[in-house]
PDB file of C-alpha atoms in Angstrom:
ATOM      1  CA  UNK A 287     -68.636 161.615  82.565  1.00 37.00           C
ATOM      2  CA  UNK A 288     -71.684 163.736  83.658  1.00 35.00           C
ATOM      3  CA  UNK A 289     -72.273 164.371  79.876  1.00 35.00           C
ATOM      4  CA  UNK A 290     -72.505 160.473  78.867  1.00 31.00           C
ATOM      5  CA  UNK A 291     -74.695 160.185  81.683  1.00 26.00           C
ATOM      6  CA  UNK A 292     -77.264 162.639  80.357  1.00 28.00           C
ATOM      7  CA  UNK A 293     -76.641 161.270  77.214  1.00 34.00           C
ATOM      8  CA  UNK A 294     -77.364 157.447  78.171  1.00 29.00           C
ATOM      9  CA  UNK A 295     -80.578 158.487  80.427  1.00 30.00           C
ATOM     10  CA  UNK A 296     -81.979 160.539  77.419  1.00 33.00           C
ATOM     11  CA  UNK A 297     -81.532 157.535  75.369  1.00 32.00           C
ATOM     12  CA  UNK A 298     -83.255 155.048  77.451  1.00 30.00           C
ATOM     13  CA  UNK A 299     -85.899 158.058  78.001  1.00 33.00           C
ATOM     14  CA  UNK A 300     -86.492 157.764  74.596  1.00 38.00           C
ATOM     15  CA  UNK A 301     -86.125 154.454  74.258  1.00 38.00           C
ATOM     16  CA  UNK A 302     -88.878 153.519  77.206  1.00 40.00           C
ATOM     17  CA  UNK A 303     -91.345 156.265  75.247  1.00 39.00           C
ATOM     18  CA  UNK A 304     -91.232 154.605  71.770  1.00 39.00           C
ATOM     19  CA  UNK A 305     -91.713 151.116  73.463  1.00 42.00           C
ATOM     20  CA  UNK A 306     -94.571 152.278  75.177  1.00 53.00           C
ATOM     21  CA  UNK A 307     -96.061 154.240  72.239  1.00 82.00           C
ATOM     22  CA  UNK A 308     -98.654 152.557  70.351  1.00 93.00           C
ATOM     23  CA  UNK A 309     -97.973 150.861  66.976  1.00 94.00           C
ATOM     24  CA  UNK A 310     -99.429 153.625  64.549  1.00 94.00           C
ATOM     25  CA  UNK A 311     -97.611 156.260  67.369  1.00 94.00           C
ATOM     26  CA  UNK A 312     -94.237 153.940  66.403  1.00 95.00           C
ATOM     27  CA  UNK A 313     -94.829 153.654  62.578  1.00 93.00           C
ATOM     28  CA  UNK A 314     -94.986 157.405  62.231  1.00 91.00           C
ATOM     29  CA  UNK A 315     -91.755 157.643  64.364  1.00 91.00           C
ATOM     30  CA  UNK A 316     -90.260 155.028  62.108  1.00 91.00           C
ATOM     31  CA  UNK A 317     -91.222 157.133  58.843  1.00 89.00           C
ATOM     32  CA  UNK A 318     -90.589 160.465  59.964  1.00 89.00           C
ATOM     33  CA  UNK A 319     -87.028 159.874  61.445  1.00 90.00           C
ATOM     34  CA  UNK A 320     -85.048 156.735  59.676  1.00 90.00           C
ATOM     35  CA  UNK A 321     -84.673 158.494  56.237  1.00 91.00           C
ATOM     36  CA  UNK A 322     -82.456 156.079  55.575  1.00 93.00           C
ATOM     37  CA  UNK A 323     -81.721 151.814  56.802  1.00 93.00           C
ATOM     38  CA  UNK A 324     -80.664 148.641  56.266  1.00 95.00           C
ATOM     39  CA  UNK A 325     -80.586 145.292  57.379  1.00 95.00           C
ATOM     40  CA  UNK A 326     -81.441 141.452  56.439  1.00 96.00           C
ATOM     41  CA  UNK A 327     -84.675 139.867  56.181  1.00 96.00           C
ATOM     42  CA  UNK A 328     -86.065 136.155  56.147  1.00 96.00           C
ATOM     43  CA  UNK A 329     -89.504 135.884  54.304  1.00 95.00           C
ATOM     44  CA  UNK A 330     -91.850 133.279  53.885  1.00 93.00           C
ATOM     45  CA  UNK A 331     -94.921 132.873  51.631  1.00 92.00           C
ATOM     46  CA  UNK A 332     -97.898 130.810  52.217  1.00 90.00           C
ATOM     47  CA  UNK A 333    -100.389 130.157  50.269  1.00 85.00           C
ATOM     48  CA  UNK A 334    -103.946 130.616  51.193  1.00 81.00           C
ATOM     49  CA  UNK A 335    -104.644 126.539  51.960  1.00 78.00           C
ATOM     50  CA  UNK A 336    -101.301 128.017  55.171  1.00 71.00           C
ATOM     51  CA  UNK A 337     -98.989 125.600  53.200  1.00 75.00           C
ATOM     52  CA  UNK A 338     -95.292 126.814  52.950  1.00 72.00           C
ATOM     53  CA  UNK A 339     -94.332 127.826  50.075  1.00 76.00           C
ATOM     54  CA  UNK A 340     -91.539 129.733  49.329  1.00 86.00           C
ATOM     55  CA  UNK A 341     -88.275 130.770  51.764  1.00 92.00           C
ATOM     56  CA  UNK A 342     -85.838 133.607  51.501  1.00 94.00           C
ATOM     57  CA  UNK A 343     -83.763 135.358  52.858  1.00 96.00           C
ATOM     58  CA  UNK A 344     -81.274 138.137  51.775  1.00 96.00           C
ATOM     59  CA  UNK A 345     -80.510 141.914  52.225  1.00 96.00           C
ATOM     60  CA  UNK A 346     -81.433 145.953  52.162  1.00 95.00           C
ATOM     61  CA  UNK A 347     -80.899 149.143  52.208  1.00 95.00           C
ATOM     62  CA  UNK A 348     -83.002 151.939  51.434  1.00 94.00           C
ATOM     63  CA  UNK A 349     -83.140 156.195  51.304  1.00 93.00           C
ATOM     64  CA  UNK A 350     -86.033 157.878  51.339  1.00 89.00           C
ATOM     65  CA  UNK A 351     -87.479 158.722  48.855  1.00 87.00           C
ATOM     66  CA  UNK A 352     -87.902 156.107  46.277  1.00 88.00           C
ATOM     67  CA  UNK A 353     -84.686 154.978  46.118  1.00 93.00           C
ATOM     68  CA  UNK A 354     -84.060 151.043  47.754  1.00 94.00           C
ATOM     69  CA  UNK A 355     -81.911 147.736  46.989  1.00 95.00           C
ATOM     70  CA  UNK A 356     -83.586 144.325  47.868  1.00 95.00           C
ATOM     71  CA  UNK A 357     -81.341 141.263  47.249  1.00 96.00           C
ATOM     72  CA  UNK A 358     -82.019 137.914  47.500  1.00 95.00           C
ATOM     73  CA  UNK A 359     -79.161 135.660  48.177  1.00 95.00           C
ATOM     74  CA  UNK A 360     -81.182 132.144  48.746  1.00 92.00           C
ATOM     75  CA  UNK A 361     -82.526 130.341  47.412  1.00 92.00           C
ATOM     76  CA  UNK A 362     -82.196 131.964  43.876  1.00 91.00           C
ATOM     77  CA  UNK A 363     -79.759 135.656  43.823  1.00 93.00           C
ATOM     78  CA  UNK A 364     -81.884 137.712  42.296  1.00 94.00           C
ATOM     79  CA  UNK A 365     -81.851 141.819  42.834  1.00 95.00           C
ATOM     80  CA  UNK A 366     -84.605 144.315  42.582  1.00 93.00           C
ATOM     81  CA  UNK A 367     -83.019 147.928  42.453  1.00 95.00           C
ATOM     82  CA  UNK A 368     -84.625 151.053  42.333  1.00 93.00           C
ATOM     83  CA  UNK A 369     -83.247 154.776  42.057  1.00 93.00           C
ATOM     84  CA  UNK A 370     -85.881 156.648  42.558  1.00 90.00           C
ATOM     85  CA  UNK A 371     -87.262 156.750  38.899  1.00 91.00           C
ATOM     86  CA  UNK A 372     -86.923 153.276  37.743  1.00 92.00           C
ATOM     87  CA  UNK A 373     -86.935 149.723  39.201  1.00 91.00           C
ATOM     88  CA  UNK A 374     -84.691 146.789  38.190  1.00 93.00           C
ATOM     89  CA  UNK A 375     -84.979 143.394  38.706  1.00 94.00           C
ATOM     90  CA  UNK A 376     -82.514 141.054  37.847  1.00 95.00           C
ATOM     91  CA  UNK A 377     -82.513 137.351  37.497  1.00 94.00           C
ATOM     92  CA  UNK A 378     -78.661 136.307  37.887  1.00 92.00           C
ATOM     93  CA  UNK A 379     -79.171 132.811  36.853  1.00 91.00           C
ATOM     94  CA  UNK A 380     -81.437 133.762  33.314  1.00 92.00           C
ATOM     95  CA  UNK A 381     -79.182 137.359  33.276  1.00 93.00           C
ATOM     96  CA  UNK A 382     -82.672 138.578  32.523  1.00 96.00           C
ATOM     97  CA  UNK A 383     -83.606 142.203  33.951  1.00 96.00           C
ATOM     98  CA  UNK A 384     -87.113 144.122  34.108  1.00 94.00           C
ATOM     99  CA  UNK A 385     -86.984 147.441  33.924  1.00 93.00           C
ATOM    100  CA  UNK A 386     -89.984 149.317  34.838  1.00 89.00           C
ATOM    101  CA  UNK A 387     -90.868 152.981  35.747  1.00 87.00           C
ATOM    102  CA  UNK A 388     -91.634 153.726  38.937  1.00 80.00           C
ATOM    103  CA  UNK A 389     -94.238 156.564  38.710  1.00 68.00           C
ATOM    104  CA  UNK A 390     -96.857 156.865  42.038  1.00 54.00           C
ATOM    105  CA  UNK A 391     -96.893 153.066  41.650  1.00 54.00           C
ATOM    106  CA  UNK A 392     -94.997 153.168  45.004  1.00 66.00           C
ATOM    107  CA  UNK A 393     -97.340 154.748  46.849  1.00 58.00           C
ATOM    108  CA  UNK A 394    -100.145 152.131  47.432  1.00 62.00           C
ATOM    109  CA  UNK A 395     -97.336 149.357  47.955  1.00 73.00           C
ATOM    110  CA  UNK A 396     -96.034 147.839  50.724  1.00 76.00           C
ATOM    111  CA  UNK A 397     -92.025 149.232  49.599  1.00 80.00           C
ATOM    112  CA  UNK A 398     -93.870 152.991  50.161  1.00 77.00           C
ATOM    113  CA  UNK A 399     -93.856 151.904  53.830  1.00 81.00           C
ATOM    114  CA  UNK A 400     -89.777 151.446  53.685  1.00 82.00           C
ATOM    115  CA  UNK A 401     -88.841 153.713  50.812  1.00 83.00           C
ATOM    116  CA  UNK A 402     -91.749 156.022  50.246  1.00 77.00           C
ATOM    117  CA  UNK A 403     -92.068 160.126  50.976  1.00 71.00           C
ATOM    118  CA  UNK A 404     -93.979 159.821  54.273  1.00 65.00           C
ATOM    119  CA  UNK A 405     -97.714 160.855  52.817  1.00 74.00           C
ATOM    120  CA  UNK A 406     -98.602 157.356  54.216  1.00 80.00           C
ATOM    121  CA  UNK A 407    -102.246 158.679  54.984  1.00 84.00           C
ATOM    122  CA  UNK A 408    -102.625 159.507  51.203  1.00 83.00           C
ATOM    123  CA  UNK A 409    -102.174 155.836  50.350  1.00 83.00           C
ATOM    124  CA  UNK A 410    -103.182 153.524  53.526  1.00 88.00           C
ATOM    125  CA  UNK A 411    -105.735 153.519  56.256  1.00 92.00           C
ATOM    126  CA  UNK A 412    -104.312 152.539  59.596  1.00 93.00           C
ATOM    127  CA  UNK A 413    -105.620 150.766  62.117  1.00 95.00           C
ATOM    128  CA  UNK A 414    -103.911 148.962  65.423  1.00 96.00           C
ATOM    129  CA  UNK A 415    -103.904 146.019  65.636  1.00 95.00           C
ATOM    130  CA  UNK A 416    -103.475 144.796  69.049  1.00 94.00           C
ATOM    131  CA  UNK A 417    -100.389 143.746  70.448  1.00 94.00           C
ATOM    132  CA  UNK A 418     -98.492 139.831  70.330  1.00 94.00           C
ATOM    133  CA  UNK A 419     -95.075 138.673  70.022  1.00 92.00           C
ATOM    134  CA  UNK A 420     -93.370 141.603  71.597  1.00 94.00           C
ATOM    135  CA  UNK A 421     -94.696 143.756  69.098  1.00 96.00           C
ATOM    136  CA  UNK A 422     -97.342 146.582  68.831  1.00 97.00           C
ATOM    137  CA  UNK A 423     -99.557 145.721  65.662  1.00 97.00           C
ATOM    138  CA  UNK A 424    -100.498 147.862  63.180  1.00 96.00           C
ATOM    139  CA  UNK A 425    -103.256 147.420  60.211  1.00 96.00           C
ATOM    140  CA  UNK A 426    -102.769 148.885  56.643  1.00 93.00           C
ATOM    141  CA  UNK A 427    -105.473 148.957  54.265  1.00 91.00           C
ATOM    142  CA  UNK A 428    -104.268 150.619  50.421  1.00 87.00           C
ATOM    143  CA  UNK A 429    -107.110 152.862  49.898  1.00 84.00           C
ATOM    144  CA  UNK A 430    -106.779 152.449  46.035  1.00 77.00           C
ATOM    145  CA  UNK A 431    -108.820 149.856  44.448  1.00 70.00           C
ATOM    146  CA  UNK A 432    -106.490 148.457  41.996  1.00 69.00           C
ATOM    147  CA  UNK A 433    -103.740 147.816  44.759  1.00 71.00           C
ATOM    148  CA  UNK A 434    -102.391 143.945  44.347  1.00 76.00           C
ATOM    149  CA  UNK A 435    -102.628 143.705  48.365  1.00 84.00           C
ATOM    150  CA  UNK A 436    -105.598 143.911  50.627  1.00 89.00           C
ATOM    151  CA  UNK A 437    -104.141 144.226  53.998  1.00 92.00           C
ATOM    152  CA  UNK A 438    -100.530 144.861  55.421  1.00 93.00           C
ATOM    153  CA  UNK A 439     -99.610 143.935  59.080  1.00 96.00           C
ATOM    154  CA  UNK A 440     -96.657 146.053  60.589  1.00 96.00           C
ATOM    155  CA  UNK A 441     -95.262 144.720  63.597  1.00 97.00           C
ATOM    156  CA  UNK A 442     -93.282 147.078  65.578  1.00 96.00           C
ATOM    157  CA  UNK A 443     -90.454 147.179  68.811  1.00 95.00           C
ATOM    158  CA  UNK A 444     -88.657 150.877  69.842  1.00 92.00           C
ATOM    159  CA  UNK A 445     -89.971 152.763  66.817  1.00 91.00           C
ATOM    160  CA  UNK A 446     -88.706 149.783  64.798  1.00 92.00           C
ATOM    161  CA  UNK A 447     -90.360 148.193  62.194  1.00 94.00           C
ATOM    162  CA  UNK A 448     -89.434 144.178  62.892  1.00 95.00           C
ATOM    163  CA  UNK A 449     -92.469 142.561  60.640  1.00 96.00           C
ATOM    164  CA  UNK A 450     -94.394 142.455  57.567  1.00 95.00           C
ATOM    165  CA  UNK A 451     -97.094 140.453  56.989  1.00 95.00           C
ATOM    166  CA  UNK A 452     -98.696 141.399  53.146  1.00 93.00           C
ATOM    167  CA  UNK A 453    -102.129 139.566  52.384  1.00 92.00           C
ATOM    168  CA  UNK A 454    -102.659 139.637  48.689  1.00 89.00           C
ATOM    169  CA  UNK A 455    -105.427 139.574  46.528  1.00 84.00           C
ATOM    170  CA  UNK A 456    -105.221 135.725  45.752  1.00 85.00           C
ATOM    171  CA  UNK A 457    -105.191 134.427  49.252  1.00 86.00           C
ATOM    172  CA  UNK A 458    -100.751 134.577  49.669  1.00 90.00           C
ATOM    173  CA  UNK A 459     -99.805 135.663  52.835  1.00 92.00           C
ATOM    174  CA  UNK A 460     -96.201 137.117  52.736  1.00 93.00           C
ATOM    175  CA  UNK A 461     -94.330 137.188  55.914  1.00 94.00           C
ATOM    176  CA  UNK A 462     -91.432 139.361  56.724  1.00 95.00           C
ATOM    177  CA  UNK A 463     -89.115 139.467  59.164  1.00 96.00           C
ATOM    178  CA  UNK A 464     -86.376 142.372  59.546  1.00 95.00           C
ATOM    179  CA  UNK A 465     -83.110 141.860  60.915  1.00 90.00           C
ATOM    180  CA  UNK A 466     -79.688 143.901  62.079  1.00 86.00           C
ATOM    181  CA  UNK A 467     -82.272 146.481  60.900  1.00 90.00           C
ATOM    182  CA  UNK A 468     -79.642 150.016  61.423  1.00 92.00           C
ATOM    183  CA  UNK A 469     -81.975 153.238  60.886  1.00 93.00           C
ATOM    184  CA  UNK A 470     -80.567 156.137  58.832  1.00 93.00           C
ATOM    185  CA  UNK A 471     -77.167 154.350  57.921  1.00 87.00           C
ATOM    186  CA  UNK A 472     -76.130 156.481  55.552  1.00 90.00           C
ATOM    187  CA  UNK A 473     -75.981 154.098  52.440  1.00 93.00           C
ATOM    188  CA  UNK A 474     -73.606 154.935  49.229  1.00 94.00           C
ATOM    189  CA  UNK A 475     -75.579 156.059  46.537  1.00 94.00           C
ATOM    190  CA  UNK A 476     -73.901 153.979  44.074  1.00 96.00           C
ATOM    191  CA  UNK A 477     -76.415 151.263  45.886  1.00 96.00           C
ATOM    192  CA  UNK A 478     -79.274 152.748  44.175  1.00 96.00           C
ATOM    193  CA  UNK A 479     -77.743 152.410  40.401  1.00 96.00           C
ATOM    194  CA  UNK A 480     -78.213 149.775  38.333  1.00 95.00           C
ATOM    195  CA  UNK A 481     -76.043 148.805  35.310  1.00 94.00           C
ATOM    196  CA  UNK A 482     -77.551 145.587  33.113  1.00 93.00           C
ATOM    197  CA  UNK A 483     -74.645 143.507  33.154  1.00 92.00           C
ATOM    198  CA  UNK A 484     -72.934 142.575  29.771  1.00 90.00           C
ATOM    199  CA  UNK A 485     -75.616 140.401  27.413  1.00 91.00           C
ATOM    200  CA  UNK A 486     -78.430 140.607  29.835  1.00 93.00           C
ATOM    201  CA  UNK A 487     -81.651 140.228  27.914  1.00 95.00           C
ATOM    202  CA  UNK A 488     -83.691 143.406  28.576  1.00 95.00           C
ATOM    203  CA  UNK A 489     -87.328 143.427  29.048  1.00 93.00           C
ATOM    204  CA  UNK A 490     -89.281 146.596  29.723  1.00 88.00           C
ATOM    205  CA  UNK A 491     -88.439 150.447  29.664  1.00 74.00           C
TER     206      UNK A 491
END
């Protein structure tokens, strides 16, 4: 009994700490210890006049490095795969799949931030961001030129990342919200493979 004790009161310890840590503090945390998660997500797109445009939802699971599964299941299935060298994306209802490789593309996008190898201060500047919501804000600018986003907010709880918000360059605002997010789950690997199904039309490498 005296054991769970000290177990439970180093828990909330830690707990208490990475709530009261400051949003870059709890990104690092994030990055440097869940080498592995997954969860749900709902996402919404705006466009840059704030209407709605797009919703989603779906499911993921991802292990460090490079390797992640991103499924949509409404309103169009559609699956985006990658295992570390390569990323699919499939289209169930066209049974059309992009293949593309991944090379240091990863590193200046917002997936690096899930999936990536932790050299997050190659790739982004980070800034906080205040605090709102229940979260502790963080701002990430891609220090490459050519990146397709301009700003990433990261909204974060207990060394959790919760939110997304992605600003691209023509005005979209992606929003992201993580659920029944479980850190370092231990995913099968088979996730991270991707076989085109039978008379899939191919596009790509």
């Amino acid at each position: 009994m005296a054991r769970v004790l000290l177990c439970a009161a180093a828990a909330w310890a830690s707990s208490g700490a990475a709530a009261a840590a400051s949003g870059v503090e709890q990104l690092r945390e994030f990055v440097d210890t869940a080498r592995s998660a997954q969860g749900e997500f709902e996402q919404v797109v705006s466009s840059a006049s704030g209407r709605r445009a797009q919703q989603a939802s779906g499911s993921f699971v991802f292990l460090r490095p490079g390797k992640f599964r991103w499924s949509y299941d409404k309103p169009y299935p559609q699956l985006l795969v990658s295992d570390g060298e390569k990323l699919w994306s499939w289209d169930r209802d066209l049974n059309q799949v992009t293949v593309k490789r991944l090379g240091d593309a990863l590193g200046s996008t917002p997936a690096a931030i899930l999936a990536g190898s932790g050299t997050l201060d190659r790739d982004f500047n980070f800034a906080e961001a205040g605090s709102g919501e229940g979260l502790a804000w963080v701002l990430a600018t891609p220090k490459l030129a050519e990146s397709s986003f301009q700003s990433i907010r990261l909204g974060l709880a207990g060394g959790l990342l919760k939110r997304m918000e992605l600003q691209d360059n023509f005005g979209q605002t992606t929003m992201i919200v993580f659920t029944s997010l479980v850190p370092n789950a231990h995913p099968d690997p088979a996730l991270f493979r991707f076989v085109p199904p039978a008379g899939a039309d191919v596009i790509g490498d």
